[in-house]
Amino acid sequence: MANLLLVLGDQLSADLASLKHATADDLIVMGELKTEATYVRHHPKKIALIFSAMRHFAIELRERGLSVDYHEYDPDATVTSFTDLIQQSLAQNPNRFSKILLTFPGEVRVLKEFKRWQDDLELPVEILDDTRFFVTPKAFKEWAGDKTQLTMEHFYRWQRQTTGVLMAGEEPVGGQYNFDKQNREPPKQKLNPPKAYEPRPDEITLEVLDLVETHFGSHFGDLRPFHLGVNRREALEFLNRFIEERFEHFGAYQDAMMAGEPFMYHSLISFYLNIGLLSAREVVEKAEAAFEAGAPINSVEGFIRQILGWREFVRGVYWLKSPEYDSKNLLNHQRALPSFFWSESLETDTHMACLRESISQTREHAYAHHIQRLMVIGNFCLLAGINPREVQEWYLAVYADAFEWVELPNVVGMILYADDSFATKPYAASGAYINRMSNYCKDCHYTVSHKNGDSACPFNYLYWNFFLRHQERFDGNNPRLNRTYATLNRFDDKKIQLIQSDAQNFLDQLN
Ligand code: FAD
Ligand code: DLZ
Ligand code: SF4
């Protein structure tokens, strides 16, 4: 008998576990669904990316001779959720299926829904491992064992040894596992990153853009111009162009930021990796092949570390720590997210050039590169004490590559220190870091070298205010912060008062 398969909007891989052995007798259901399109106010570009990529993928499946029941978005549809979709398929095809076949999803919420079907439906429901990842949640759990601190570097070395990627026998290629110290060049005057590849929307995408504009046009973010890839061919072109045009400088300038250069030397492939148009294995293989062809080790290792290391690690943490993970708030931060995060007029809503640049670029492209997400926007949310739930929702909504398994650990564990299972200290930085790694400060209303007063860079007093506020937790209890507190403890009362009053004034006028 036939199987009923449900393929989600981030499972668009020809070799998806559930699709590998699909036959013409099986029925594959896919749907542009209200529940999925609205569980947060996704950036319109993100919705358009997913809907258009789903439509293209459905066509490819049909070309493979498979049978697809595809539901285009309809605001009045009675089918609004994955459960509705499955129930309707079962009702329309009585006695046709012997089982429901699913691939492990990217979100706890959806896994719960799948598990409910296992309990409620009369048909067997099989959930296959998502083989697109190197490590299953189960294998990660075994690796984590009873470790109290999960260290990405240890995980990464284990992965390098297990997979043999970038290894020469037992030894890491280049003599060391990690070339991070060669990934921190500040931007130079003459840097000229290549223009990003801009695929032109085809008929299918144009139709989707109109639909998204009608129904989701009020969400934060610019829908047009739209130049994201929506099929396998375009995704591969992004990857190939990265290797040819950007890879050489990726390593050195991985942490650098320049006004007017949203993409720098980054790969721009997270969208396609996360929805399944590219596979992590092929990306790693291409990077290794580029190394054989002469690409520098700091670029190759730095890039592979992000994919084989960080990407797999955060997924492991997500499944290990969920379902409680999204309610973590170790530092008890309660401030509301400032409204300018959702603003269409950032020019007037904040004077902080670094935040303005990073958020307006997010609005325009549904993209910001890692250091903007981590050290500008994330750092601000940490120092200003923003409530983790509000930060999570923002990051999940505004980036086209955002899915909970990858967004949540980056927000909860990495930027906010709302859970301390993998960060050994908060990623807090003053304006000096942003000034060193970007050219934002030279056109800012604030002066980065000023520590206090109206002209001072807010990151400077917010930084010390953060460590004052959490002195009891950290001072003397975290060796990695000994130097920070040695400096702080030399400040006289007047300096401390200035820091606290500047921080208070700034925070009071945030909303
Ligand atoms: P590159 O800089 O070229 O890196 C190559 C690839 O490495 C990326 O495509 C991505 O797949 C992977 N990678 C790099 N860093 C990370 C990381 N920290 N965690 C997981 N994978 C990583 N990435 C997402 O894919 N989705 C998210 O929702 C997301 N949210 C983030 C939230 C915060 C607060 C932070 C600090 C980082 C977040 N990241 C997220 C990680 C990273 O910022 C993006 O993967 C990256 O900016 C995507 O751009 P790129 O493809 O040009 O990446
Ligand atoms: C993010 C998203 C959006 C916006 N819309 C859909 C959709 O209409 N149909 C669908 O199958 N998937 C969509 N997705 C992706 C899902 O939300 C994603 O599969 C789950 O969050 C699990 O990662
Ligand atoms: Fe950002 Fe401060 Fe530099 Fe302005 S001075 S761009 S607020 S770091």
PDB file of C-alpha atoms and ligand atoms in Angstrom, residues 242 250 254 263 265-271 273-274 303 305-307 310-312 314 367-371 373-375 378 395-396 399 401-408 410-411 414-415, ligand 1:
ATOM      1  CA  PHE A 242      31.052  32.305  -2.993  1.00  0.00           C
ATOM      2  CA  PHE A 250      36.213  35.079   3.945  1.00  0.00           C
ATOM      3  CA  GLN A 254      34.873  37.116   8.804  1.00  0.00           C
ATOM      4  CA  PHE A 263      27.424  40.939   2.715  1.00  0.00           C
ATOM      5  CA  TYR A 265      32.861  38.162   2.099  1.00  0.00           C
ATOM      6  CA  HIS A 266      30.159  35.969   3.627  1.00  0.00           C
ATOM      7  CA  SER A 267      28.727  33.021   1.740  1.00  0.00           C
ATOM      8  CA  LEU A 268      24.993  33.945   1.793  1.00  0.00           C
ATOM      9  CA  ILE A 269      24.052  30.279   1.814  1.00  0.00           C
ATOM     10  CA  SER A 270      22.280  29.897   5.179  1.00  0.00           C
ATOM     11  CA  PHE A 271      18.867  30.379   3.509  1.00  0.00           C
ATOM     12  CA  LEU A 273      21.146  25.194   3.687  1.00  0.00           C
ATOM     13  CA  ASN A 274      18.264  25.683   6.081  1.00  0.00           C
ATOM     14  CA  PHE A 303      34.140  28.224   7.055  1.00  0.00           C
ATOM     15  CA  ARG A 305      34.062  25.318  11.527  1.00  0.00           C
ATOM     16  CA  GLN A 306      30.811  27.274  11.017  1.00  0.00           C
ATOM     17  CA  ILE A 307      29.093  24.411   9.184  1.00  0.00           C
ATOM     18  CA  TRP A 310      28.647  25.702  15.043  1.00  0.00           C
ATOM     19  CA  ARG A 311      25.690  24.718  12.879  1.00  0.00           C
ATOM     20  CA  GLU A 312      25.654  21.116  14.100  1.00  0.00           C
ATOM     21  CA  VAL A 314      23.613  24.610  18.058  1.00  0.00           C
ATOM     22  CA  TYR A 367      19.922  39.180   6.338  1.00  0.00           C
ATOM     23  CA  ALA A 368      22.712  40.444   8.554  1.00  0.00           C
ATOM     24  CA  HIS A 369      26.026  38.705   8.872  1.00  0.00           C
ATOM     25  CA  HIS A 370      27.179  36.955  11.979  1.00  0.00           C
ATOM     26  CA  ILE A 371      29.080  39.756  13.695  1.00  0.00           C
ATOM     27  CA  ARG A 373      23.808  39.700  14.727  1.00  0.00           C
ATOM     28  CA  LEU A 374      26.226  38.869  17.549  1.00  0.00           C
ATOM     29  CA  MET A 375      28.277  41.933  18.435  1.00  0.00           C
ATOM     30  CA  GLY A 378      22.951  40.962  20.175  1.00  0.00           C
ATOM     31  CA  TYR A 395      15.404  37.120  15.460  1.00  0.00           C
ATOM     32  CA  LEU A 396      13.010  34.359  14.416  1.00  0.00           C
ATOM     33  CA  TYR A 399      15.948  36.729   9.164  1.00  0.00           C
ATOM     34  CA  ASP A 401      17.315  31.854   7.408  1.00  0.00           C
ATOM     35  CA  ALA A 402      15.656  31.757  10.848  1.00  0.00           C
ATOM     36  CA  PHE A 403      14.282  28.449  12.087  1.00  0.00           C
ATOM     37  CA  GLU A 404      13.964  27.765  15.773  1.00  0.00           C
ATOM     38  CA  TRP A 405      16.623  25.017  15.977  1.00  0.00           C
ATOM     39  CA  VAL A 406      19.314  27.465  14.902  1.00  0.00           C
ATOM     40  CA  GLU A 407      17.908  30.806  16.047  1.00  0.00           C
ATOM     41  CA  LEU A 408      17.136  29.873  19.650  1.00  0.00           C
ATOM     42  CA  ASN A 410      22.211  31.631  19.129  1.00  0.00           C
ATOM     43  CA  VAL A 411      19.915  34.004  21.014  1.00  0.00           C
ATOM     44  CA  MET A 414      25.191  32.927  22.543  1.00  0.00           C
ATOM     45  CA  ILE A 415      24.076  36.550  22.742  1.00  0.00           C
TER      46      ILE A 415
HETATM   47  P1  FAD B   1      28.659  32.635   6.685  1.00  0.00           P
HETATM   48  O1  FAD B   1      29.267  33.641   7.587  1.00  0.00           O
HETATM   49  O2  FAD B   1      29.162  32.600   5.304  1.00  0.00           O
HETATM   50  O3  FAD B   1      28.838  31.220   7.386  1.00  0.00           O
HETATM   51  C1  FAD B   1      28.644  30.002   6.684  1.00  0.00           C
HETATM   52  C2  FAD B   1      27.566  29.157   7.304  1.00  0.00           C
HETATM   53  O4  FAD B   1      27.932  28.738   8.585  1.00  0.00           O
HETATM   54  C3  FAD B   1      26.214  29.815   7.466  1.00  0.00           C
HETATM   55  O5  FAD B   1      25.485  29.802   6.270  1.00  0.00           O
HETATM   56  C4  FAD B   1      25.573  28.975   8.542  1.00  0.00           C
HETATM   57  O6  FAD B   1      24.938  27.856   7.995  1.00  0.00           O
HETATM   58  C5  FAD B   1      26.762  28.514   9.371  1.00  0.00           C
HETATM   59  N1  FAD B   1      26.871  29.276  10.613  1.00  0.00           N
HETATM   60  C6  FAD B   1      27.693  30.302  10.873  1.00  0.00           C
HETATM   61  N2  FAD B   1      27.559  30.713  12.147  1.00  0.00           N
HETATM   62  C7  FAD B   1      26.609  29.953  12.700  1.00  0.00           C
HETATM   63  C8  FAD B   1      26.009  29.893  13.984  1.00  0.00           C
HETATM   64  N3  FAD B   1      26.361  30.707  14.976  1.00  0.00           N
HETATM   65  N4  FAD B   1      25.030  28.993  14.176  1.00  0.00           N
HETATM   66  C9  FAD B   1      24.653  28.153  13.192  1.00  0.00           C
HETATM   67  N5  FAD B   1      25.186  28.155  11.967  1.00  0.00           N
HETATM   68  C10 FAD B   1      26.156  29.038  11.721  1.00  0.00           C
HETATM   69  N6  FAD B   1      21.980  31.282  11.378  1.00  0.00           N
HETATM   70  C11 FAD B   1      20.948  30.722  10.743  1.00  0.00           C
HETATM   71  O7  FAD B   1      21.159  29.977   9.794  1.00  0.00           O
HETATM   72  N7  FAD B   1      19.666  30.950  11.142  1.00  0.00           N
HETATM   73  C12 FAD B   1      19.379  31.762  12.190  1.00  0.00           C
HETATM   74  O8  FAD B   1      18.231  31.928  12.546  1.00  0.00           O
HETATM   75  C13 FAD B   1      20.460  32.384  12.868  1.00  0.00           C
HETATM   76  N8  FAD B   1      20.228  33.212  13.910  1.00  0.00           N
HETATM   77  C14 FAD B   1      21.279  33.788  14.556  1.00  0.00           C
HETATM   78  C15 FAD B   1      21.031  34.616  15.644  1.00  0.00           C
HETATM   79  C16 FAD B   1      22.063  35.197  16.339  1.00  0.00           C
HETATM   80  C17 FAD B   1      21.793  36.021  17.547  1.00  0.00           C
HETATM   81  C18 FAD B   1      23.398  34.964  15.933  1.00  0.00           C
HETATM   82  C19 FAD B   1      24.539  35.562  16.679  1.00  0.00           C
HETATM   83  C20 FAD B   1      23.662  34.154  14.840  1.00  0.00           C
HETATM   84  C21 FAD B   1      22.609  33.556  14.142  1.00  0.00           C
HETATM   85  N9  FAD B   1      22.843  32.712  13.046  1.00  0.00           N
HETATM   86  C22 FAD B   1      21.786  32.119  12.411  1.00  0.00           C
HETATM   87  C23 FAD B   1      24.206  32.362  12.640  1.00  0.00           C
HETATM   88  C24 FAD B   1      24.819  33.256  11.550  1.00  0.00           C
HETATM   89  O9  FAD B   1      24.693  34.602  11.889  1.00  0.00           O
HETATM   90  C25 FAD B   1      24.200  33.004  10.199  1.00  0.00           C
HETATM   91  O10 FAD B   1      24.228  31.620   9.925  1.00  0.00           O
HETATM   92  C26 FAD B   1      24.968  33.692   9.081  1.00  0.00           C
HETATM   93  O11 FAD B   1      24.997  35.065   9.323  1.00  0.00           O
HETATM   94  C27 FAD B   1      24.342  33.385   7.742  1.00  0.00           C
HETATM   95  O12 FAD B   1      25.003  34.065   6.736  1.00  0.00           O
HETATM   96  P2  FAD B   1      25.983  33.352   5.719  1.00  0.00           P
HETATM   97  O13 FAD B   1      25.323  32.199   5.098  1.00  0.00           O
HETATM   98  O14 FAD B   1      26.511  34.423   4.827  1.00  0.00           O
HETATM   99  O15 FAD B   1      27.082  32.810   6.723  1.00  0.00           O
END
